[in-house]
């Protein structure tokens, strides 16, 4: 059983914010202003995982359908994690260019260990290539740490 709940999402990048929508009903799940983005992290195993780091702020998760984008509040909830499969590099590049044009260059990390924050707790993802695996899986290895086995 995976500690992460996968859900199909649509990521929309505008000239002032990143929006993450639920694929089924196109309801808003996350919104992060480009001004709040401090960094972008990608796994070095080409698995499509990208972490978008907030500047100590993120957005309040939408709990009700049809929540207007203007009614979301910054809460310091944490970073946004996405699995963009083969589009991670392209998305990260466009996000970097957009954030740089909006304010300053975000920090970029490509590594087999990525740190992220959720609800003000720092967690880690440790990536490991597995030639025997048929699909990518996630195992909890500690209170705030996870191992991601990547099928290659």
PDB file of N, CA, C and O in Angstrom, residues 63-137:
ATOM      1  N   UNK A  63     -11.559  22.287  -0.478  1.00  0.00           N
ATOM      2  CA  UNK A  63     -12.354  21.199   0.079  1.00  0.00           C
ATOM      3  C   UNK A  63     -13.766  21.180  -0.473  1.00  0.00           C
ATOM      4  O   UNK A  63     -14.497  20.229  -0.283  1.00  0.00           O
ATOM      5  N   UNK A  64     -14.153  22.248  -1.138  1.00  0.00           N
ATOM      6  CA  UNK A  64     -15.506  22.313  -1.672  1.00  0.00           C
ATOM      7  C   UNK A  64     -15.439  22.510  -3.178  1.00  0.00           C
ATOM      8  O   UNK A  64     -14.559  23.196  -3.689  1.00  0.00           O
ATOM      9  N   UNK A  65     -16.359  21.872  -3.911  1.00  0.00           N
ATOM     10  CA  UNK A  65     -16.343  22.049  -5.362  1.00  0.00           C
ATOM     11  C   UNK A  65     -16.617  23.502  -5.741  1.00  0.00           C
ATOM     12  O   UNK A  65     -17.250  24.246  -4.996  1.00  0.00           O
ATOM     13  N   UNK A  66     -16.124  23.882  -6.899  1.00  0.00           N
ATOM     14  CA  UNK A  66     -16.354  25.211  -7.476  1.00  0.00           C
ATOM     15  C   UNK A  66     -15.836  26.348  -6.601  1.00  0.00           C
ATOM     16  O   UNK A  66     -16.415  27.418  -6.564  1.00  0.00           O
ATOM     17  N   UNK A  67     -14.760  26.102  -5.867  1.00  0.00           N
ATOM     18  CA  UNK A  67     -14.144  27.167  -5.077  1.00  0.00           C
ATOM     19  C   UNK A  67     -13.510  28.159  -6.040  1.00  0.00           C
ATOM     20  O   UNK A  67     -12.765  27.786  -6.918  1.00  0.00           O
ATOM     21  N   UNK A  68     -13.818  29.417  -5.863  1.00  0.00           N
ATOM     22  CA  UNK A  68     -13.247  30.413  -6.760  1.00  0.00           C
ATOM     23  C   UNK A  68     -11.779  30.618  -6.424  1.00  0.00           C
ATOM     24  O   UNK A  68     -11.366  30.525  -5.280  1.00  0.00           O
ATOM     25  N   UNK A  69     -10.963  30.875  -7.445  1.00  0.00           N
ATOM     26  CA  UNK A  69      -9.529  31.052  -7.252  1.00  0.00           C
ATOM     27  C   UNK A  69      -9.236  32.246  -6.359  1.00  0.00           C
ATOM     28  O   UNK A  69      -8.259  32.257  -5.632  1.00  0.00           O
ATOM     29  N   UNK A  70     -10.085  33.247  -6.357  1.00  0.00           N
ATOM     30  CA  UNK A  70      -9.868  34.429  -5.542  1.00  0.00           C
ATOM     31  C   UNK A  70     -10.085  34.150  -4.051  1.00  0.00           C
ATOM     32  O   UNK A  70      -9.615  34.887  -3.207  1.00  0.00           O
ATOM     33  N   UNK A  71     -10.832  33.079  -3.706  1.00  0.00           N
ATOM     34  CA  UNK A  71     -11.143  32.793  -2.312  1.00  0.00           C
ATOM     35  C   UNK A  71     -10.101  31.929  -1.623  1.00  0.00           C
ATOM     36  O   UNK A  71     -10.234  31.642  -0.439  1.00  0.00           O
ATOM     37  N   UNK A  72      -9.061  31.491  -2.335  1.00  0.00           N
ATOM     38  CA  UNK A  72      -8.034  30.664  -1.715  1.00  0.00           C
ATOM     39  C   UNK A  72      -7.130  31.529  -0.850  1.00  0.00           C
ATOM     40  O   UNK A  72      -6.825  32.662  -1.180  1.00  0.00           O
ATOM     41  N   UNK A  73      -6.683  30.971   0.266  1.00  0.00           N
ATOM     42  CA  UNK A  73      -5.823  31.697   1.201  1.00  0.00           C
ATOM     43  C   UNK A  73      -4.452  31.039   1.256  1.00  0.00           C
ATOM     44  O   UNK A  73      -4.332  29.826   1.199  1.00  0.00           O
ATOM     45  N   UNK A  74      -3.415  31.844   1.398  1.00  0.00           N
ATOM     46  CA  UNK A  74      -2.069  31.326   1.590  1.00  0.00           C
ATOM     47  C   UNK A  74      -1.969  30.834   3.029  1.00  0.00           C
ATOM     48  O   UNK A  74      -2.313  31.540   3.957  1.00  0.00           O
ATOM     49  N   UNK A  75      -1.505  29.578   3.211  1.00  0.00           N
ATOM     50  CA  UNK A  75      -1.496  28.993   4.544  1.00  0.00           C
ATOM     51  C   UNK A  75      -0.153  28.437   4.975  1.00  0.00           C
ATOM     52  O   UNK A  75      -0.023  28.021   6.115  1.00  0.00           O
ATOM     53  N   UNK A  76       0.817  28.369   4.107  1.00  0.00           N
ATOM     54  CA  UNK A  76       2.072  27.729   4.474  1.00  0.00           C
ATOM     55  C   UNK A  76       1.944  26.219   4.507  1.00  0.00           C
ATOM     56  O   UNK A  76       2.652  25.537   5.219  1.00  0.00           O
ATOM     57  N   UNK A  77       1.006  25.672   3.751  1.00  0.00           N
ATOM     58  CA  UNK A  77       0.721  24.242   3.758  1.00  0.00           C
ATOM     59  C   UNK A  77       1.855  23.400   3.200  1.00  0.00           C
ATOM     60  O   UNK A  77       2.114  22.315   3.666  1.00  0.00           O
ATOM     61  N   UNK A  78       2.534  23.862   2.169  1.00  0.00           N
ATOM     62  CA  UNK A  78       3.663  23.086   1.678  1.00  0.00           C
ATOM     63  C   UNK A  78       3.881  23.165   0.191  1.00  0.00           C
ATOM     64  O   UNK A  78       3.312  24.004  -0.505  1.00  0.00           O
ATOM     65  N   UNK A  79       4.729  22.265  -0.283  1.00  0.00           N
ATOM     66  CA  UNK A  79       5.126  22.220  -1.683  1.00  0.00           C
ATOM     67  C   UNK A  79       4.132  21.408  -2.511  1.00  0.00           C
ATOM     68  O   UNK A  79       3.316  20.667  -1.964  1.00  0.00           O
ATOM     69  N   UNK A  80       4.231  21.544  -3.817  1.00  0.00           N
ATOM     70  CA  UNK A  80       3.381  20.777  -4.732  1.00  0.00           C
ATOM     71  C   UNK A  80       4.231  19.675  -5.352  1.00  0.00           C
ATOM     72  O   UNK A  80       5.312  19.938  -5.882  1.00  0.00           O
ATOM     73  N   UNK A  81       3.754  18.432  -5.279  1.00  0.00           N
ATOM     74  CA  UNK A  81       4.415  17.294  -5.902  1.00  0.00           C
ATOM     75  C   UNK A  81       3.596  16.854  -7.099  1.00  0.00           C
ATOM     76  O   UNK A  81       2.377  16.688  -6.993  1.00  0.00           O
ATOM     77  N   UNK A  82       4.266  16.674  -8.233  1.00  0.00           N
ATOM     78  CA  UNK A  82       3.593  16.219  -9.443  1.00  0.00           C
ATOM     79  C   UNK A  82       4.397  15.100 -10.083  1.00  0.00           C
ATOM     80  O   UNK A  82       5.628  15.081  -9.993  1.00  0.00           O
ATOM     81  N   UNK A  83       3.721  14.179 -10.733  1.00  0.00           N
ATOM     82  CA  UNK A  83       4.385  13.186 -11.571  1.00  0.00           C
ATOM     83  C   UNK A  83       3.983  13.509 -13.007  1.00  0.00           C
ATOM     84  O   UNK A  83       2.852  13.259 -13.407  1.00  0.00           O
ATOM     85  N   UNK A  84       4.902  14.083 -13.746  1.00  0.00           N
ATOM     86  CA  UNK A  84       4.609  14.552 -15.098  1.00  0.00           C
ATOM     87  C   UNK A  84       5.124  13.607 -16.170  1.00  0.00           C
ATOM     88  O   UNK A  84       5.138  13.959 -17.347  1.00  0.00           O
ATOM     89  N   UNK A  85       5.583  12.433 -15.751  1.00  0.00           N
ATOM     90  CA  UNK A  85       6.099  11.406 -16.644  1.00  0.00           C
ATOM     91  C   UNK A  85       7.088  11.992 -17.637  1.00  0.00           C
ATOM     92  O   UNK A  85       8.066  12.591 -17.227  1.00  0.00           O
ATOM     93  N   UNK A  86       6.860  11.876 -18.930  1.00  0.00           N
ATOM     94  CA  UNK A  86       7.843  12.317 -19.919  1.00  0.00           C
ATOM     95  C   UNK A  86       7.883  13.831 -20.111  1.00  0.00           C
ATOM     96  O   UNK A  86       8.721  14.327 -20.848  1.00  0.00           O
ATOM     97  N   UNK A  87       7.041  14.595 -19.429  1.00  0.00           N
ATOM     98  CA  UNK A  87       6.998  16.043 -19.630  1.00  0.00           C
ATOM     99  C   UNK A  87       7.668  16.836 -18.507  1.00  0.00           C
ATOM    100  O   UNK A  87       7.591  18.060 -18.486  1.00  0.00           O
ATOM    101  N   UNK A  88       8.316  16.176 -17.562  1.00  0.00           N
ATOM    102  CA  UNK A  88       8.877  16.858 -16.397  1.00  0.00           C
ATOM    103  C   UNK A  88       9.924  17.900 -16.781  1.00  0.00           C
ATOM    104  O   UNK A  88       9.906  19.023 -16.269  1.00  0.00           O
ATOM    105  N   UNK A  89      10.843  17.571 -17.661  1.00  0.00           N
ATOM    106  CA  UNK A  89      11.907  18.510 -18.044  1.00  0.00           C
ATOM    107  C   UNK A  89      11.318  19.728 -18.756  1.00  0.00           C
ATOM    108  O   UNK A  89      11.681  20.871 -18.451  1.00  0.00           O
ATOM    109  N   UNK A  90      10.401  19.496 -19.679  1.00  0.00           N
ATOM    110  CA  UNK A  90       9.777  20.605 -20.406  1.00  0.00           C
ATOM    111  C   UNK A  90       8.991  21.507 -19.458  1.00  0.00           C
ATOM    112  O   UNK A  90       9.082  22.734 -19.524  1.00  0.00           O
ATOM    113  N   UNK A  91       8.229  20.891 -18.542  1.00  0.00           N
ATOM    114  CA  UNK A  91       7.435  21.672 -17.599  1.00  0.00           C
ATOM    115  C   UNK A  91       8.344  22.460 -16.663  1.00  0.00           C
ATOM    116  O   UNK A  91       8.113  23.642 -16.407  1.00  0.00           O
ATOM    117  N   UNK A  92       9.388  21.805 -16.148  1.00  0.00           N
ATOM    118  CA  UNK A  92      10.321  22.488 -15.247  1.00  0.00           C
ATOM    119  C   UNK A  92      10.997  23.657 -15.953  1.00  0.00           C
ATOM    120  O   UNK A  92      11.188  24.725 -15.361  1.00  0.00           O
ATOM    121  N   UNK A  93      11.341  23.482 -17.225  1.00  0.00           N
ATOM    122  CA  UNK A  93      11.976  24.557 -17.995  1.00  0.00           C
ATOM    123  C   UNK A  93      11.040  25.743 -18.164  1.00  0.00           C
ATOM    124  O   UNK A  93      11.426  26.898 -17.943  1.00  0.00           O
ATOM    125  N   UNK A  94       9.803  25.471 -18.527  1.00  0.00           N
ATOM    126  CA  UNK A  94       8.823  26.555 -18.699  1.00  0.00           C
ATOM    127  C   UNK A  94       8.519  27.240 -17.361  1.00  0.00           C
ATOM    128  O   UNK A  94       8.380  28.460 -17.297  1.00  0.00           O
ATOM    129  N   UNK A  95       8.425  26.448 -16.301  1.00  0.00           N
ATOM    130  CA  UNK A  95       8.177  27.015 -14.979  1.00  0.00           C
ATOM    131  C   UNK A  95       9.342  27.906 -14.558  1.00  0.00           C
ATOM    132  O   UNK A  95       9.139  29.017 -14.065  1.00  0.00           O
ATOM    133  N   UNK A  96      10.561  27.437 -14.784  1.00  0.00           N
ATOM    134  CA  UNK A  96      11.751  28.232 -14.443  1.00  0.00           C
ATOM    135  C   UNK A  96      11.739  29.575 -15.188  1.00  0.00           C
ATOM    136  O   UNK A  96      11.944  30.626 -14.592  1.00  0.00           O
ATOM    137  N   UNK A  97      11.487  29.533 -16.482  1.00  0.00           N
ATOM    138  CA  UNK A  97      11.458  30.751 -17.296  1.00  0.00           C
ATOM    139  C   UNK A  97      10.361  31.701 -16.811  1.00  0.00           C
ATOM    140  O   UNK A  97      10.569  32.905 -16.692  1.00  0.00           O
ATOM    141  N   UNK A  98       9.182  31.152 -16.482  1.00  0.00           N
ATOM    142  CA  UNK A  98       8.067  31.979 -16.018  1.00  0.00           C
ATOM    143  C   UNK A  98       8.362  32.626 -14.672  1.00  0.00           C
ATOM    144  O   UNK A  98       8.089  33.807 -14.471  1.00  0.00           O
ATOM    145  N   UNK A  99       8.923  31.849 -13.731  1.00  0.00           N
ATOM    146  CA  UNK A  99       9.238  32.390 -12.406  1.00  0.00           C
ATOM    147  C   UNK A  99      10.339  33.442 -12.530  1.00  0.00           C
ATOM    148  O   UNK A  99      10.265  34.497 -11.905  1.00  0.00           O
ATOM    149  N   UNK A 100      11.345  33.160 -13.354  1.00  0.00           N
ATOM    150  CA  UNK A 100      12.449  34.118 -13.538  1.00  0.00           C
ATOM    151  C   UNK A 100      11.929  35.427 -14.130  1.00  0.00           C
ATOM    152  O   UNK A 100      12.342  36.516 -13.722  1.00  0.00           O
ATOM    153  N   UNK A 101      11.010  35.344 -15.079  1.00  0.00           N
ATOM    154  CA  UNK A 101      10.436  36.552 -15.684  1.00  0.00           C
ATOM    155  C   UNK A 101       9.568  37.310 -14.682  1.00  0.00           C
ATOM    156  O   UNK A 101       9.462  38.528 -14.741  1.00  0.00           O
ATOM    157  N   UNK A 102       8.949  36.582 -13.750  1.00  0.00           N
ATOM    158  CA  UNK A 102       8.038  37.196 -12.777  1.00  0.00           C
ATOM    159  C   UNK A 102       8.798  37.862 -11.631  1.00  0.00           C
ATOM    160  O   UNK A 102       8.413  38.896 -11.138  1.00  0.00           O
ATOM    161  N   UNK A 103       9.874  37.203 -11.162  1.00  0.00           N
ATOM    162  CA  UNK A 103      10.634  37.761 -10.030  1.00  0.00           C
ATOM    163  C   UNK A 103      12.109  37.442 -10.157  1.00  0.00           C
ATOM    164  O   UNK A 103      12.840  38.132 -10.818  1.00  0.00           O
ATOM    165  N   UNK A 104      12.555  36.354  -9.566  1.00  0.00           N
ATOM    166  CA  UNK A 104      13.965  35.976  -9.598  1.00  0.00           C
ATOM    167  C   UNK A 104      14.080  34.505  -9.980  1.00  0.00           C
ATOM    168  O   UNK A 104      13.100  33.772  -9.962  1.00  0.00           O
ATOM    169  N   UNK A 105      15.287  34.086 -10.304  1.00  0.00           N
ATOM    170  CA  UNK A 105      15.507  32.693 -10.693  1.00  0.00           C
ATOM    171  C   UNK A 105      15.269  31.758  -9.505  1.00  0.00           C
ATOM    172  O   UNK A 105      15.851  31.956  -8.438  1.00  0.00           O
ATOM    173  N   UNK A 106      14.428  30.739  -9.690  1.00  0.00           N
ATOM    174  CA  UNK A 106      14.229  29.770  -8.604  1.00  0.00           C
ATOM    175  C   UNK A 106      15.428  28.824  -8.524  1.00  0.00           C
ATOM    176  O   UNK A 106      16.138  28.610  -9.500  1.00  0.00           O
ATOM    177  N   UNK A 107      15.648  28.272  -7.362  1.00  0.00           N
ATOM    178  CA  UNK A 107      16.702  27.276  -7.168  1.00  0.00           C
ATOM    179  C   UNK A 107      16.252  25.985  -7.845  1.00  0.00           C
ATOM    180  O   UNK A 107      15.094  25.585  -7.741  1.00  0.00           O
ATOM    181  N   UNK A 108      17.172  25.313  -8.548  1.00  0.00           N
ATOM    182  CA  UNK A 108      16.853  24.058  -9.233  1.00  0.00           C
ATOM    183  C   UNK A 108      17.748  22.956  -8.689  1.00  0.00           C
ATOM    184  O   UNK A 108      18.961  23.121  -8.586  1.00  0.00           O
ATOM    185  N   UNK A 109      17.134  21.821  -8.328  1.00  0.00           N
ATOM    186  CA  UNK A 109      17.866  20.668  -7.812  1.00  0.00           C
ATOM    187  C   UNK A 109      17.467  19.440  -8.626  1.00  0.00           C
ATOM    188  O   UNK A 109      16.280  19.209  -8.857  1.00  0.00           O
ATOM    189  N   UNK A 110      18.475  18.681  -9.057  1.00  0.00           N
ATOM    190  CA  UNK A 110      18.235  17.387  -9.697  1.00  0.00           C
ATOM    191  C   UNK A 110      19.075  16.383  -8.923  1.00  0.00           C
ATOM    192  O   UNK A 110      20.298  16.477  -8.886  1.00  0.00           O
ATOM    193  N   UNK A 111      18.406  15.429  -8.251  1.00  0.00           N
ATOM    194  CA  UNK A 111      19.122  14.523  -7.357  1.00  0.00           C
ATOM    195  C   UNK A 111      18.295  13.264  -7.144  1.00  0.00           C
ATOM    196  O   UNK A 111      17.135  13.191  -7.553  1.00  0.00           O
ATOM    197  N   UNK A 112      18.890  12.271  -6.464  1.00  0.00           N
ATOM    198  CA  UNK A 112      18.139  11.066  -6.107  1.00  0.00           C
ATOM    199  C   UNK A 112      17.486  11.207  -4.733  1.00  0.00           C
ATOM    200  O   UNK A 112      16.753  10.320  -4.308  1.00  0.00           O
ATOM    201  N   UNK A 113      17.751  12.316  -4.036  1.00  0.00           N
ATOM    202  CA  UNK A 113      17.083  12.589  -2.762  1.00  0.00           C
ATOM    203  C   UNK A 113      16.492  13.990  -2.844  1.00  0.00           C
ATOM    204  O   UNK A 113      17.204  14.964  -3.035  1.00  0.00           O
ATOM    205  N   UNK A 114      15.171  14.076  -2.715  1.00  0.00           N
ATOM    206  CA  UNK A 114      14.481  15.352  -2.781  1.00  0.00           C
ATOM    207  C   UNK A 114      13.783  15.616  -1.454  1.00  0.00           C
ATOM    208  O   UNK A 114      13.171  14.713  -0.874  1.00  0.00           O
ATOM    209  N   UNK A 115      13.875  16.845  -0.978  1.00  0.00           N
ATOM    210  CA  UNK A 115      13.168  17.256   0.227  1.00  0.00           C
ATOM    211  C   UNK A 115      11.964  18.093  -0.164  1.00  0.00           C
ATOM    212  O   UNK A 115      12.009  18.840  -1.138  1.00  0.00           O
ATOM    213  N   UNK A 116      10.887  17.962   0.593  1.00  0.00           N
ATOM    214  CA  UNK A 116       9.689  18.764   0.350  1.00  0.00           C
ATOM    215  C   UNK A 116       8.974  18.980   1.671  1.00  0.00           C
ATOM    216  O   UNK A 116       9.247  18.303   2.654  1.00  0.00           O
ATOM    217  N   UNK A 117       8.093  19.972   1.695  1.00  0.00           N
ATOM    218  CA  UNK A 117       7.339  20.250   2.918  1.00  0.00           C
ATOM    219  C   UNK A 117       5.849  20.064   2.666  1.00  0.00           C
ATOM    220  O   UNK A 117       5.332  20.422   1.610  1.00  0.00           O
ATOM    221  N   UNK A 118       5.196  19.480   3.641  1.00  0.00           N
ATOM    222  CA  UNK A 118       3.743  19.328   3.636  1.00  0.00           C
ATOM    223  C   UNK A 118       3.290  19.628   5.050  1.00  0.00           C
ATOM    224  O   UNK A 118       3.801  19.038   6.008  1.00  0.00           O
ATOM    225  N   UNK A 119       2.356  20.549   5.164  1.00  0.00           N
ATOM    226  CA  UNK A 119       1.833  20.953   6.473  1.00  0.00           C
ATOM    227  C   UNK A 119       2.961  21.259   7.452  1.00  0.00           C
ATOM    228  O   UNK A 119       2.978  20.787   8.579  1.00  0.00           O
ATOM    229  N   UNK A 120       3.926  22.037   6.970  1.00  0.00           N
ATOM    230  CA  UNK A 120       5.061  22.540   7.765  1.00  0.00           C
ATOM    231  C   UNK A 120       5.979  21.446   8.278  1.00  0.00           C
ATOM    232  O   UNK A 120       6.759  21.657   9.198  1.00  0.00           O
ATOM    233  N   UNK A 121       5.930  20.231   7.704  1.00  0.00           N
ATOM    234  CA  UNK A 121       6.846  19.150   8.052  1.00  0.00           C
ATOM    235  C   UNK A 121       7.743  18.871   6.852  1.00  0.00           C
ATOM    236  O   UNK A 121       7.256  18.782   5.726  1.00  0.00           O
ATOM    237  N   UNK A 122       9.037  18.721   7.112  1.00  0.00           N
ATOM    238  CA  UNK A 122       9.970  18.395   6.035  1.00  0.00           C
ATOM    239  C   UNK A 122      10.002  16.886   5.872  1.00  0.00           C
ATOM    240  O   UNK A 122      10.144  16.141   6.840  1.00  0.00           O
ATOM    241  N   UNK A 123       9.839  16.441   4.645  1.00  0.00           N
ATOM    242  CA  UNK A 123       9.878  15.022   4.318  1.00  0.00           C
ATOM    243  C   UNK A 123      10.907  14.802   3.219  1.00  0.00           C
ATOM    244  O   UNK A 123      11.316  15.740   2.543  1.00  0.00           O
ATOM    245  N   UNK A 124      11.307  13.549   3.034  1.00  0.00           N
ATOM    246  CA  UNK A 124      12.276  13.255   1.980  1.00  0.00           C
ATOM    247  C   UNK A 124      11.795  12.109   1.105  1.00  0.00           C
ATOM    248  O   UNK A 124      11.120  11.190   1.571  1.00  0.00           O
ATOM    249  N   UNK A 125      12.138  12.211  -0.164  1.00  0.00           N
ATOM    250  CA  UNK A 125      11.913  11.147  -1.140  1.00  0.00           C
ATOM    251  C   UNK A 125      13.285  10.668  -1.588  1.00  0.00           C
ATOM    252  O   UNK A 125      14.091  11.459  -2.073  1.00  0.00           O
ATOM    253  N   UNK A 126      13.568   9.391  -1.403  1.00  0.00           N
ATOM    254  CA  UNK A 126      14.832   8.805  -1.847  1.00  0.00           C
ATOM    255  C   UNK A 126      14.535   7.907  -3.042  1.00  0.00           C
ATOM    256  O   UNK A 126      13.785   6.938  -2.917  1.00  0.00           O
ATOM    257  N   UNK A 127      15.120   8.231  -4.181  1.00  0.00           N
ATOM    258  CA  UNK A 127      14.856   7.499  -5.414  1.00  0.00           C
ATOM    259  C   UNK A 127      15.913   6.434  -5.628  1.00  0.00           C
ATOM    260  O   UNK A 127      17.101   6.660  -5.406  1.00  0.00           O
ATOM    261  N   UNK A 128      15.470   5.249  -6.090  1.00  0.00           N
ATOM    262  CA  UNK A 128      16.369   4.145  -6.363  1.00  0.00           C
ATOM    263  C   UNK A 128      15.903   3.436  -7.626  1.00  0.00           C
ATOM    264  O   UNK A 128      14.718   3.098  -7.751  1.00  0.00           O
ATOM    265  N   UNK A 129      16.832   3.222  -8.550  1.00  0.00           N
ATOM    266  CA  UNK A 129      16.505   2.501  -9.783  1.00  0.00           C
ATOM    267  C   UNK A 129      16.394   1.015  -9.475  1.00  0.00           C
ATOM    268  O   UNK A 129      17.184   0.473  -8.707  1.00  0.00           O
ATOM    269  N   UNK A 130      15.383   0.361 -10.062  1.00  0.00           N
ATOM    270  CA  UNK A 130      15.176  -1.075  -9.859  1.00  0.00           C
ATOM    271  C   UNK A 130      14.902  -1.718 -11.210  1.00  0.00           C
ATOM    272  O   UNK A 130      13.832  -1.521 -11.788  1.00  0.00           O
ATOM    273  N   UNK A 131      15.861  -2.499 -11.703  1.00  0.00           N
ATOM    274  CA  UNK A 131      15.705  -3.126 -13.026  1.00  0.00           C
ATOM    275  C   UNK A 131      14.683  -4.246 -13.008  1.00  0.00           C
ATOM    276  O   UNK A 131      14.142  -4.608 -14.054  1.00  0.00           O
ATOM    277  N   UNK A 132      14.363  -4.790 -11.831  1.00  0.00           N
ATOM    278  CA  UNK A 132      13.384  -5.877 -11.736  1.00  0.00           C
ATOM    279  C   UNK A 132      11.949  -5.383 -11.596  1.00  0.00           C
ATOM    280  O   UNK A 132      11.012  -6.132 -11.804  1.00  0.00           O
ATOM    281  N   UNK A 133      11.795  -4.138 -11.234  1.00  0.00           N
ATOM    282  CA  UNK A 133      10.452  -3.587 -11.011  1.00  0.00           C
ATOM    283  C   UNK A 133       9.716  -3.390 -12.330  1.00  0.00           C
ATOM    284  O   UNK A 133      10.318  -3.049 -13.342  1.00  0.00           O
ATOM    285  N   UNK A 134       8.411  -3.614 -12.301  1.00  0.00           N
ATOM    286  CA  UNK A 134       7.582  -3.398 -13.490  1.00  0.00           C
ATOM    287  C   UNK A 134       6.883  -2.049 -13.463  1.00  0.00           C
ATOM    288  O   UNK A 134       6.393  -1.582 -14.474  1.00  0.00           O
ATOM    289  N   UNK A 135       6.818  -1.449 -12.268  1.00  0.00           N
ATOM    290  CA  UNK A 135       6.241  -0.110 -12.148  1.00  0.00           C
ATOM    291  C   UNK A 135       6.891   0.605 -10.965  1.00  0.00           C
ATOM    292  O   UNK A 135       7.493  -0.022 -10.100  1.00  0.00           O
ATOM    293  N   UNK A 136       6.754   1.911 -10.944  1.00  0.00           N
ATOM    294  CA  UNK A 136       7.316   2.704  -9.854  1.00  0.00           C
ATOM    295  C   UNK A 136       6.458   2.515  -8.605  1.00  0.00           C
ATOM    296  O   UNK A 136       5.233   2.521  -8.681  1.00  0.00           O
ATOM    297  N   UNK A 137       7.114   2.336  -7.454  1.00  0.00           N
ATOM    298  CA  UNK A 137       6.378   2.157  -6.204  1.00  0.00           C
ATOM    299  C   UNK A 137       7.003   3.030  -5.115  1.00  0.00           C
ATOM    300  O   UNK A 137       8.162   3.427  -5.202  1.00  0.00           O
TER     301      UNK A 137
END
